[in-house]
Coordinates of C-alpha atoms and ligand atoms in Angstrom, one line a residue:
Chain T
M1 CA -7.7 -18.0 -24.8
T2 CA -5.6 -15.7 -26.5
D3 CA -4.6 -16.0 -30.2
T4 CA -1.3 -14.8 -29.7
D5 CA 2.1 -16.0 -29.9
W6 CA 3.4 -15.3 -26.6
L7 CA 2.3 -14.4 -23.3
I8 CA 4.9 -13.9 -21.3
R9 CA 8.5 -11.6 -23.0
V10 CA 10.9 -10.8 -21.0
E11 CA 13.8 -8.3 -23.0
D12 CA 16.8 -7.6 -22.2
L13 CA 15.5 -6.9 -18.9
H14 CA 17.8 -6.1 -15.7
K15 CA 17.1 -6.0 -12.3
R16 CA 19.4 -3.8 -9.2
F17 CA 18.4 -3.8 -6.4
H18 CA 19.8 -1.2 -4.1
V19 CA 21.2 -4.0 -0.8
R20 CA 21.8 -2.5 3.0
R21 CA 24.8 -4.2 4.3
E22 CA 24.4 -2.0 7.9
K23 CA 21.2 -3.0 10.4
A24 CA 18.0 -1.0 11.0
P25 CA 18.4 2.8 9.1
S26 CA 17.8 5.4 11.6
I27 CA 17.8 8.8 11.3
K28 CA 21.2 9.3 13.8
R29 CA 22.5 7.1 10.1
M30 CA 20.8 9.4 8.6
I31 CA 22.6 12.3 9.2
V32 CA 25.4 10.6 9.3
R33 CA 24.4 9.3 5.7
L34 CA 24.3 13.0 4.7
L35 CA 27.3 13.6 5.7
R36 CA 29.3 10.9 3.9
P37 CA 26.8 9.2 1.5
Y38 CA 27.1 5.8 3.2
P39 CA 28.1 3.1 0.4
H40 CA 25.4 -0.1 -0.2
E41 CA 26.4 -2.0 -2.7
I42 CA 24.5 -2.7 -5.9
L43 CA 23.3 -5.9 -6.8
W44 CA 22.2 -6.5 -10.2
A45 CA 19.3 -9.5 -9.7
L46 CA 18.8 -9.7 -13.4
R47 CA 21.0 -9.4 -15.9
G48 CA 20.4 -9.4 -19.4
V49 CA 17.2 -11.6 -19.4
N50 CA 15.4 -12.7 -22.6
L51 CA 13.1 -14.9 -22.3
T52 CA 9.4 -15.1 -24.5
I53 CA 6.7 -17.6 -22.7
S54 CA 4.6 -19.2 -25.6
P55 CA 0.6 -20.7 -24.9
G56 CA 0.2 -23.6 -23.8
H57 CA 2.8 -24.7 -21.6
I58 CA 4.4 -25.0 -17.9
V59 CA 7.9 -23.9 -18.3
G60 CA 10.0 -24.2 -14.7
L61 CA 12.1 -21.6 -13.2
I62 CA 15.7 -23.6 -11.5
G63 CA 19.1 -22.3 -10.1
S64 CA 20.7 -21.9 -6.8
N65 CA 18.8 -20.1 -4.1
G66 CA 19.6 -16.3 -4.9
S67 CA 19.7 -17.0 -8.3
G68 CA 17.2 -14.5 -9.3
K69 CA 14.2 -16.9 -9.6
S70 CA 11.6 -14.6 -7.4
T71 CA 12.9 -11.9 -8.5
L72 CA 12.5 -12.5 -11.7
L73 CA 9.2 -13.8 -11.2
R74 CA 7.9 -10.6 -9.4
V75 CA 9.0 -8.7 -12.5
I76 CA 6.2 -10.1 -14.6
G77 CA 4.5 -10.2 -12.2
G78 CA 4.7 -6.5 -12.2
V79 CA 5.3 -5.8 -8.6
Y80 CA 8.6 -5.1 -8.7
V81 CA 9.4 -2.5 -11.7
P82 CA 12.3 -3.4 -14.1
T83 CA 16.0 -1.1 -13.5
T84 CA 16.0 -1.5 -17.4
G85 CA 14.6 -3.3 -20.1
R86 CA 10.9 -5.0 -21.5
V87 CA 8.4 -7.1 -19.8
S88 CA 5.0 -7.7 -21.8
V89 CA 2.4 -9.8 -20.4
A90 CA -0.5 -10.2 -22.4
G91 CA -3.0 -10.8 -20.1
H92 CA -4.4 -11.5 -15.7
V93 CA -1.8 -13.1 -14.2
G94 CA -2.6 -15.2 -11.3
V95 CA 0.3 -15.4 -9.1
L96 CA 1.3 -17.7 -5.8
F97 CA 4.3 -16.2 -4.3
E98 CA 5.4 -17.0 -0.3
L99 CA 3.0 -18.3 1.2
E100 CA 1.3 -16.2 3.5
S101 CA 1.9 -13.3 1.9
G102 CA -0.7 -11.4 0.4
F103 CA -3.7 -12.7 3.9
H104 CA -4.8 -10.4 6.8
G105 CA -4.7 -12.8 9.4
E106 CA -7.8 -11.4 11.4
L107 CA -9.9 -11.3 8.4
S108 CA -11.8 -14.1 7.3
G109 CA -11.2 -16.5 4.7
M110 CA -13.8 -14.5 2.6
D111 CA -12.4 -11.2 3.1
N112 CA -9.6 -12.1 1.7
I113 CA -10.5 -13.4 -1.0
L114 CA -13.0 -10.6 -2.0
L115 CA -10.3 -8.7 -1.3
S116 CA -7.6 -10.1 -3.6
G117 CA -10.0 -10.1 -6.0
A118 CA -10.2 -6.4 -5.9
L119 CA -6.2 -6.5 -5.3
M120 CA -5.6 -8.2 -8.5
G121 CA -8.2 -5.9 -10.7
Y122 CA -11.1 -7.0 -10.4
G123 CA -15.0 -6.0 -10.2
R124 CA -17.3 -7.0 -7.8
K125 CA -19.2 -8.8 -10.6
A126 CA -16.1 -10.8 -11.5
I127 CA -15.0 -11.4 -8.4
Q128 CA -19.2 -13.2 -7.1
E129 CA -18.8 -15.5 -10.1
A130 CA -15.7 -16.4 -8.9
L131 CA -16.6 -17.1 -5.3
P132 CA -17.7 -20.7 -6.2
R133 CA -14.9 -21.9 -8.0
V134 CA -12.2 -20.7 -5.4
L135 CA -14.3 -22.8 -2.4
E136 CA -13.8 -25.6 -5.0
I137 CA -10.7 -25.9 -5.8
S138 CA -9.5 -24.6 -2.2
G139 CA -11.7 -27.5 -0.7
L140 CA -12.0 -25.1 2.3
A141 CA -15.8 -24.2 2.0
D142 CA -15.6 -25.1 6.0
F143 CA -13.6 -22.5 6.6
V144 CA -14.0 -19.4 5.1
N145 CA -15.7 -17.5 8.2
V146 CA -12.7 -18.4 9.6
P147 CA -9.7 -15.7 10.2
V148 CA -6.7 -17.1 8.4
K149 CA -5.0 -16.9 10.9
A150 CA -6.4 -19.9 12.2
Y151 CA -5.7 -21.7 9.1
S152 CA -2.8 -24.2 8.5
S153 CA 0.2 -23.4 6.2
G154 CA -1.2 -26.1 4.0
M155 CA -4.6 -24.7 4.3
K156 CA -3.8 -21.1 3.0
F157 CA -2.0 -22.3 0.1
R158 CA -5.2 -24.2 -0.7
L159 CA -6.8 -20.6 -0.6
G160 CA -4.4 -18.7 -2.3
F161 CA -4.0 -21.5 -5.4
G162 CA -7.6 -21.2 -5.2
I163 CA -7.4 -17.9 -5.4
A164 CA -5.5 -17.7 -8.2
M165 CA -6.8 -20.6 -10.2
A166 CA -10.4 -19.1 -9.6
F167 CA -10.4 -16.6 -12.1
D168 CA -9.0 -18.7 -15.5
P169 CA -5.9 -16.7 -15.7
P170 CA -4.1 -17.2 -19.1
I171 CA -0.7 -16.6 -16.7
V172 CA 0.2 -17.9 -13.5
L173 CA 3.0 -17.5 -11.1
V174 CA 4.1 -20.1 -8.5
D175 CA 6.5 -19.5 -6.5
E176 CA 7.9 -22.8 -4.5
V177 CA 4.9 -23.0 -2.9
L178 CA 3.4 -26.2 -3.9
A179 CA 5.6 -27.9 -0.9
A180 CA 3.3 -26.6 1.8
A181 CA 0.2 -28.6 0.9
D182 CA -0.2 -32.6 0.7
E183 CA 0.4 -35.6 -1.6
G184 CA -3.4 -35.1 -2.5
F185 CA -4.4 -31.9 -2.8
Q186 CA -0.5 -30.9 -4.7
R187 CA -1.9 -33.4 -7.4
S188 CA -5.0 -31.9 -7.9
A189 CA -2.8 -28.6 -8.1
Y190 CA -1.0 -30.0 -10.4
R191 CA -3.6 -31.1 -12.5
R192 CA -5.5 -27.6 -12.7
L193 CA -1.6 -26.5 -13.9
E194 CA -1.7 -28.9 -16.7
Q195 CA -5.6 -28.6 -17.4
C196 CA -4.8 -24.4 -17.2
R197 CA -2.2 -25.9 -19.7
D198 CA -4.1 -27.2 -22.1
N199 CA -6.4 -24.3 -22.4
G200 CA -4.1 -22.0 -23.7
A201 CA -2.2 -20.7 -20.8
A202 CA 1.8 -19.6 -19.8
V203 CA 2.7 -21.1 -16.0
V204 CA 5.5 -20.5 -14.4
I205 CA 6.5 -23.1 -11.4
V206 CA 9.9 -21.5 -10.3
S207 CA 10.7 -25.5 -7.7
H208 CA 13.2 -27.2 -6.0
E209 CA 12.1 -30.1 -6.7
M210 CA 13.7 -31.6 -9.8
E211 CA 11.2 -34.5 -9.6
A212 CA 8.4 -32.1 -9.5
V213 CA 9.6 -30.4 -12.6
R214 CA 10.8 -33.0 -14.5
K215 CA 7.0 -34.9 -14.5
H216 CA 4.9 -31.4 -14.8
C217 CA 7.2 -29.0 -17.1
D218 CA 8.1 -29.1 -20.8
R219 CA 10.4 -26.8 -20.5
V220 CA 12.6 -25.5 -18.1
V221 CA 14.7 -22.4 -18.2
W222 CA 17.7 -22.5 -15.6
L223 CA 19.6 -19.1 -14.0
A224 CA 21.8 -18.5 -13.1
D225 CA 24.0 -15.3 -11.2
G226 CA 20.8 -13.2 -12.7
Q227 CA 21.0 -14.6 -16.3
I228 CA 20.2 -17.2 -18.5
R229 CA 22.4 -20.5 -17.7
S230 CA 20.3 -22.8 -20.0
E231 CA 17.2 -23.1 -21.8
G232 CA 15.2 -25.7 -23.5
P233 CA 13.1 -29.2 -23.4
T234 CA 13.2 -30.4 -20.1
E235 CA 15.1 -33.7 -19.5
Q236 CA 18.5 -31.6 -21.6
V237 CA 18.6 -28.7 -19.1
L238 CA 17.8 -30.8 -16.3
D239 CA 21.2 -33.0 -17.2
E240 CA 22.7 -30.2 -17.6
Y241 CA 22.0 -28.3 -14.4
L242 CA 22.4 -31.9 -11.9
R243 CA 26.1 -32.2 -14.1
W244 CA 26.8 -28.6 -12.4
V245 CA 25.6 -29.1 -9.6
N246 CA 27.1 -32.5 -8.5
H247 CA 30.7 -30.4 -10.2
S248 CA 30.3 -27.2 -8.5
P249 CA 31.0 -25.6 -4.9
Q250 CA 28.0 -24.7 -2.9
K251 CA 27.4 -20.6 -2.4
P252 CA 24.0 -18.7 -2.4
G253 CA 24.5 -15.5 -3.9
A254 CA 23.8 -14.0 -6.3
R255 CA 27.6 -11.1 -7.1
S256 CA 27.2 -7.7 -6.2
S257 CA 29.4 -5.5 -7.6
G258 CA 30.8 -2.1 -6.4
H259 CA 29.6 1.2 -5.0
S260 CA 27.8 3.6 -5.4
Chain I
M1 CA -10.6 -9.7 -24.7
R2 CA -10.7 -8.2 -21.9
Y3 CA -7.1 -7.7 -20.6
T4 CA -5.3 -6.0 -17.1
G5 CA -2.0 -5.8 -16.3
A6 CA 0.9 -3.5 -15.3
C7 CA 2.7 -0.6 -16.4
R8 CA 5.4 1.4 -15.1
N9 CA 3.6 3.9 -13.0
W10 CA -0.2 2.8 -13.7
S11 CA -1.9 -1.0 -13.9
F12 CA -4.5 -0.2 -15.8
W13 CA -6.9 -1.8 -18.0
C14 CA -7.0 -2.4 -21.5
D15 CA -8.1 -3.6 -24.6
E16 CA -4.4 -4.6 -26.1
R17 CA -1.2 -5.8 -24.9
L18 CA -0.4 -4.6 -21.9
R19 CA 3.5 -3.9 -21.7
L20 CA 5.4 -3.4 -18.6
W21 CA 8.5 -1.0 -19.8
V22 CA 11.0 1.4 -18.2
D23 CA 12.8 3.1 -21.2
P24 CA 15.8 4.5 -18.8
A25 CA 15.3 8.0 -21.8
R26 CA 11.9 8.8 -21.8
Q27 CA 11.7 7.4 -17.9
A28 CA 11.9 11.4 -17.0
D29 CA 9.6 13.4 -18.4
E30 CA 6.9 10.2 -17.9
E31 CA 7.5 10.2 -14.5
Y32 CA 6.4 14.0 -12.7
V33 CA 3.4 14.1 -15.5
L34 CA -0.1 14.3 -13.5
T35 CA -2.9 12.9 -16.2
V36 CA -6.7 13.6 -15.4
T37 CA -6.5 9.6 -16.4
E38 CA -5.2 8.5 -12.8
L39 CA -8.2 9.8 -11.6
G40 CA -10.5 7.4 -13.8
N41 CA -8.2 5.1 -12.7
I42 CA -9.2 4.9 -8.9
W43 CA -12.5 4.7 -10.1
R44 CA -11.9 1.7 -12.4
W45 CA -10.3 0.0 -8.4
R46 CA -13.0 1.5 -6.7
E47 CA -13.6 -2.4 -5.7
A48 CA -10.2 -2.6 -5.0
V49 CA -10.4 1.2 -3.1
Y50 CA -14.0 -0.2 -1.0
R51 CA -12.6 -3.6 0.2
L52 CA -9.9 -2.1 1.1
V53 CA -11.4 0.2 3.5
A54 CA -13.6 -1.8 4.8
R55 CA -10.9 -3.8 6.4
N56 CA -9.1 -1.3 7.7
L57 CA -12.4 -0.2 9.4
K58 CA -13.0 -4.0 10.5
V59 CA -9.5 -4.5 12.0
R60 CA -9.7 -1.0 13.6
Y61 CA -13.2 -1.9 15.4
K62 CA -11.5 -5.4 15.6
N63 CA -15.0 -6.5 14.4
S64 CA -17.1 -6.1 17.0
A65 CA -20.6 -4.7 17.0
L66 CA -19.8 -1.5 18.7
G67 CA -17.0 -1.6 18.0
F68 CA -17.5 2.2 16.5
F69 CA -18.6 2.9 19.7
W70 CA -15.7 1.5 21.6
S71 CA -13.4 4.3 19.7
F72 CA -15.6 6.1 20.1
L73 CA -15.1 6.8 23.8
N74 CA -11.2 7.5 23.4
P75 CA -12.3 11.3 22.3
L76 CA -15.2 11.3 24.5
M77 CA -12.4 10.5 27.6
Q78 CA -10.1 13.5 26.4
V79 CA -13.2 15.9 26.6
V80 CA -14.0 14.8 30.3
V81 CA -10.6 14.6 31.4
M82 CA -9.3 18.2 29.2
T83 CA -12.4 19.6 30.4
I84 CA -11.4 18.6 34.2
A85 CA -7.8 19.5 33.6
F86 CA -8.4 22.4 32.0
R87 CA -11.6 24.4 33.3
Y88 CA -12.1 23.0 36.7
I89 CA -8.7 22.8 38.4
M90 CA -7.1 25.4 35.7
G91 CA -10.0 27.4 35.6
L92 CA -9.7 28.3 31.8
Q93 CA -12.8 30.8 31.6
I94 CA -14.2 29.5 28.5
E95 CA -18.2 29.0 27.6
N96 CA -18.8 25.6 26.5
Y97 CA -15.3 24.0 26.9
S98 CA -16.5 19.9 26.4
A99 CA -18.7 21.2 23.3
Q100 CA -15.6 23.2 22.6
L101 CA -13.1 21.2 22.1
F102 CA -15.4 17.9 21.1
T103 CA -16.1 19.8 17.0
V104 CA -12.9 20.3 17.4
L105 CA -10.7 16.9 18.4
L106 CA -12.8 14.9 15.9
P107 CA -11.2 16.5 12.9
W108 CA -8.2 16.1 15.0
Q109 CA -8.0 13.3 15.7
F110 CA -8.8 12.6 11.3
F111 CA -6.1 14.1 10.9
S112 CA -3.4 13.4 13.7
Q113 CA -4.4 9.5 13.3
A114 CA -4.8 9.3 9.6
V115 CA -1.3 10.4 9.5
S116 CA 0.1 8.3 11.9
D117 CA -2.0 5.6 10.0
G118 CA -0.2 6.3 6.9
S119 CA 3.5 5.8 8.4
V120 CA 2.8 2.0 9.0
A121 CA 0.0 1.7 5.8
V122 CA 2.5 0.8 3.1
A123 CA 4.7 -1.0 5.5
E124 CA 2.4 -3.2 6.8
N125 CA 0.4 -3.7 3.4
N126 CA 4.1 -4.8 1.4
P127 CA 2.7 -8.5 1.7
L128 CA -0.2 -6.9 -1.1
L129 CA 2.5 -5.1 -3.3
R130 CA 4.7 -7.4 -3.2
K131 CA 1.9 -9.8 -5.1
F132 CA -1.1 -7.2 -6.8
P133 CA 0.4 -4.4 -8.9
F134 CA -2.3 -2.6 -7.9
P135 CA -2.2 1.0 -8.3
R136 CA 0.2 2.1 -5.0
I137 CA -1.8 5.2 -4.5
I138 CA -5.1 3.8 -3.1
L139 CA -2.9 2.4 -0.3
P140 CA -2.7 5.6 1.5
L141 CA -6.1 7.2 0.1
C142 CA -7.4 4.4 1.8
T143 CA -6.1 5.3 5.1
L144 CA -7.4 8.6 4.2
F145 CA -10.9 7.0 3.5
S146 CA -11.7 4.6 6.8
N147 CA -10.1 7.8 8.9
L148 CA -12.8 9.5 7.0
I149 CA -15.1 7.6 7.8
H150 CA -14.6 7.2 11.2
L151 CA -14.8 11.4 11.6
L152 CA -18.1 11.2 9.6
L153 CA -19.5 8.9 12.1
G154 CA -18.6 10.1 15.0
M155 CA -19.4 13.8 13.6
T156 CA -23.2 11.9 13.5
V157 CA -22.4 11.3 16.5
L158 CA -21.9 15.2 17.8
V159 CA -25.8 15.5 15.5
V160 CA -27.3 14.3 17.9
I161 CA -25.5 15.0 21.2
F162 CA -26.0 18.4 19.5
L163 CA -29.7 17.3 19.5
A164 CA -29.8 16.9 23.0
L165 CA -28.1 19.5 24.3
P166 CA -29.5 23.1 23.6
V167 CA -27.3 23.7 21.3
A168 CA -28.7 24.6 17.7
I169 CA -28.7 23.1 14.4
L170 CA -27.2 26.0 11.9
P171 CA -27.2 26.1 7.6
S172 CA -23.0 27.3 9.1
F173 CA -22.1 23.7 9.1
A174 CA -22.2 23.6 5.7
W175 CA -18.5 24.9 6.4
V176 CA -17.4 21.9 7.1
I177 CA -16.8 20.7 3.7
V178 CA -14.4 23.4 2.5
F179 CA -12.5 23.0 6.1
M180 CA -12.9 18.8 5.5
A181 CA -11.6 19.1 2.3
I182 CA -8.8 21.9 3.0
Q183 CA -7.6 19.3 6.0
M184 CA -7.3 16.3 3.6
M185 CA -5.7 17.8 0.9
F186 CA -3.3 18.5 3.6
M187 CA -3.0 14.8 4.9
M188 CA -2.9 13.4 1.3
G189 CA 0.1 15.3 0.9
L190 CA 1.4 14.9 4.2
L191 CA 0.3 10.6 4.0
M192 CA 2.1 10.6 0.4
L193 CA 5.8 12.0 2.6
V194 CA 5.3 9.9 5.2
A195 CA 4.5 6.2 3.7
V196 CA 7.5 6.7 1.6
L197 CA 9.8 8.8 4.4
R198 CA 8.4 5.8 6.8
M199 CA 10.3 3.1 3.8
Y200 CA 14.0 5.0 4.7
Y201 CA 13.7 5.3 8.2
D202 CA 12.3 3.2 10.6
D203 CA 11.6 6.7 13.2
I204 CA 9.3 8.1 11.2
R205 CA 7.3 6.9 13.5
F206 CA 8.3 7.6 16.8
I207 CA 9.5 11.1 15.2
L208 CA 5.8 11.6 13.8
E209 CA 4.1 10.6 16.8
A210 CA 5.9 13.6 19.0
L211 CA 5.5 16.1 16.2
L212 CA 1.6 15.7 16.4
R213 CA 1.5 15.2 20.2
L214 CA 3.6 18.3 20.0
W215 CA 1.2 20.1 17.3
F216 CA -1.9 19.1 19.3
Y217 CA -0.6 22.2 21.4
L218 CA 0.3 24.6 18.9
T219 CA -3.5 24.4 17.4
P220 CA -5.9 26.2 19.2
L221 CA -7.8 23.3 19.9
A222 CA -7.2 22.8 24.0
Y223 CA -7.6 26.6 24.0
N224 CA -9.4 29.2 21.9
I225 CA -8.3 31.2 19.5
Q226 CA -9.5 34.7 21.7
M227 CA -6.4 34.0 23.5
V228 CA -4.3 33.6 21.2
M229 CA -5.3 36.8 19.6
D230 CA -5.6 38.6 22.6
S231 CA -2.8 37.5 24.7
E232 CA -0.1 40.4 25.5
R233 CA 2.7 38.3 25.0
L234 CA 3.2 37.3 21.5
T235 CA 3.8 40.0 19.6
A236 CA 1.5 41.1 16.0
L237 CA 4.4 38.9 14.4
Q238 CA 4.5 36.0 15.8
K239 CA -0.2 35.8 16.2
Q240 CA 0.7 36.1 12.2
L241 CA 3.3 33.1 12.2
Y242 CA 0.8 31.5 14.6
L243 CA -2.1 31.9 11.9
L244 CA 0.3 31.2 8.7
G245 CA 2.6 28.6 9.8
N246 CA 0.2 26.0 10.6
P247 CA -2.5 25.0 7.6
M248 CA -4.6 23.5 10.7
T249 CA -5.3 26.2 12.6
P250 CA -7.0 28.1 10.4
V251 CA -9.1 24.7 9.2
M252 CA -9.8 24.4 13.2
I253 CA -10.7 27.7 13.9
G254 CA -13.4 27.1 10.9
Y255 CA -14.9 24.0 12.2
R256 CA -15.7 25.9 15.9
S257 CA -17.0 28.8 14.7
A258 CA -19.2 26.9 11.8
L259 CA -20.1 24.2 14.7
L260 CA -21.0 26.3 17.6
E261 CA -20.9 29.4 16.5
G262 CA -23.5 30.0 13.5
G263 CA -19.8 30.7 10.7
V264 CA -19.4 34.3 12.5
W265 CA -15.7 34.3 12.5
P266 CA -13.1 35.1 15.6
I267 CA -10.7 37.1 13.6
E268 CA -10.1 39.8 11.4
N269 CA -9.5 38.7 8.0
F270 CA -10.4 34.8 8.6
W271 CA -10.6 33.6 5.2
F272 CA -7.7 35.2 4.0
Y273 CA -6.0 33.0 6.6
V274 CA -7.9 30.3 5.1
G275 CA -6.8 30.7 1.7
V276 CA -2.9 30.4 3.2
S277 CA -4.1 27.0 4.8
A278 CA -5.5 25.6 1.3
A279 CA -2.3 27.2 -0.7
V280 CA -0.1 25.7 1.7
S281 CA -2.1 22.1 1.2
A282 CA -1.7 22.7 -2.1
V283 CA 2.4 22.3 -2.3
V284 CA 2.3 20.0 0.6
L285 CA 0.0 17.8 -1.9
L286 CA 1.8 18.5 -4.6
A287 CA 5.5 17.5 -2.5
G288 CA 3.7 14.7 -1.3
A289 CA 2.4 13.6 -5.1
I290 CA 6.2 13.9 -6.8
V291 CA 7.7 12.1 -4.3
W292 CA 5.1 9.9 -4.0
R293 CA 5.1 9.2 -8.4
R294 CA 9.2 9.3 -7.8
Y295 CA 9.1 6.4 -4.8
E296 CA 5.7 4.3 -5.5
W297 CA 7.1 1.7 -7.4
Q298 CA 10.5 1.1 -5.6
L299 CA 7.9 0.4 -2.1
P300 CA 7.7 -3.8 -1.9
E301 CA 12.1 -3.8 -2.6
L302 CA 12.4 -1.1 -0.2
L303 CA 11.5 -3.2 3.0
Ligands
ATP1 N1 14.5 -6.8 -1.6 C1 15.7 -6.9 -2.1 N2 16.1 -6.3 -1.4 C2 18.1 -6.1 -2.6 N3 18.1 -7.5 -2.4 C3 17.1 -8.4 -2.8 C4 15.6 -8.2 -3.2 N4 14.6 -9.3 -3.0 C5 15.8 -9.6 -3.7 N5 17.7 -9.5 -4.2 C6 18.7 -9.8 -3.6 O1 18.7 -10.2 -5.5 C7 18.9 -12.3 -5.5 C8 18.2 -12.3 -6.4 O2 17.2 -12.7 -5.0 P1 16.2 -14.5 -5.5 O3 15.1 -13.6 -4.4 O4 15.4 -13.7 -7.2 O5 16.9 -15.3 -5.6 P2 15.7 -16.8 -5.7 O6 16.3 -17.5 -7.2 O7 14.2 -16.5 -6.2 O8 16.4 -17.3 -4.6 P3 15.5 -19.0 -4.0 O9 16.0 -20.0 -4.5 O10 16.2 -18.4 -2.7 O11 14.8 -18.8 -4.0 C9 19.5 -12.2 -4.2 O12 20.9 -12.2 -4.1 C10 18.4 -11.2 -3.0 O13 20.1 -11.4 -1.7
MG2 MG1 12.9 -17.5 -4.2

């Protein structure tokens, strides 16, 4: 697929969010804020992440809620920009983020496939060529002309998975969505991801299901508080992680730091 | 192999490794430069533009075969209601009032619909922004294009109506292109501004709606420009302000004259006012572009 030694490279990545504690912003608050700049909190979702992912790996990304996994995936996927640092990807990225996102309920499955393909940057010809593969992978051939709002969540997942995989992207990012599919489709989905890996792709899976991670990932990255706590072979990192889970009080969220 | 990915400001195609980077030291000078390559970029993403426009129109016409004609019913009704109200009840003395209304209502609807669409376009497309790294500019652009197609369909119907009425088809119709260009420049600037504003202030939608309503009456649509010019209650300064302060005024005068009066412009120095309108539009476009470029890649995290 590629002749490079890495497919994803993240160098000293920091990502900052502005968190609004207030309710929905309004003109009234805006005027108040002009007079007295309101203290939005700054939250560092990622604080110095360094990561290199080579071809031919399925990497599991684990960590507690709010540790920055989704944020990291989105920065790699190119939809969030780094605050500082540098992210490089060597190829098309197939993404599977939130389950329902990116589909328009009023449009048919077919129209959604065409739109998604185009927004991923493919031309008309490439999309037409990939179309049969989307249907084959998702198994939704009977439903392509049905509006997506009539799909079940598992069917939406299948559609999203079909679109992400049909173009044979060298990089695949999956965020916690595999759980929505039925057992049979989950298995075939993992099989496909493994196939991708064998063809030299880099796959990153965020998951809270440790068994799935143990079974399918060959490397694991543990993210805590926006930093990589541990990284290495699956068994080793999972053991560390589970030991930590057993010994520490649980509370979600990254640390927020100060005011601006 | 050909790769694609996203660069800080634009997604692009290239044959080398792609880099997504932000280097604080270089940010400042990279950010505000408008380059020609971006237009090339939009051309590369034409399939996405096409699909988004198709989606906008499908959703707007609700997938129904007669969808366009149903949406045409709205301005038609407005013409009927306003003709009754202004012409017959208030006794406004304007010849051919309905035809006059129609010629400007369509471009006005283009304007107001697109700008209010623009205030929600980015918010509504947030799921797409959070998933695909396409050049962000194509969202407001598609709002503009889908409304433009709507206008062109409407104009076609108008010409058909003209063929049925005793209104001549004139070479002066070609001027419409000039006014449309100015109008679209202005609209694109506004679209980018309201789309970003919307991410910070929810209320913008309502304020915009009220403003557009007011704007409707500040522009010679329901009445004629001659009525303003002949008015004895307005001072000369107020008249100048009326013509110079609102880029839509000369444009709408232009549409009406080009379509109905064979390009006989109803005010003195008409092209001067058109020039000012074009200049203001260009400034708004530039301001919009600057604001847009500052915020475009932050859009998905703001909501
Ligand atoms: N758009 C945003 N605006 C502000 N803060 C955000 C935004 N997105 C994420 N955050 C914050 O960044 C931190 C990391 O969030 P992220 O979604 O990456 O966590 P996660 O590891 O995916 O958690 P989970 O396991 O629950 O999915 C959280 O504290 C969250 O509140
Ligand atoms: Mg997450």
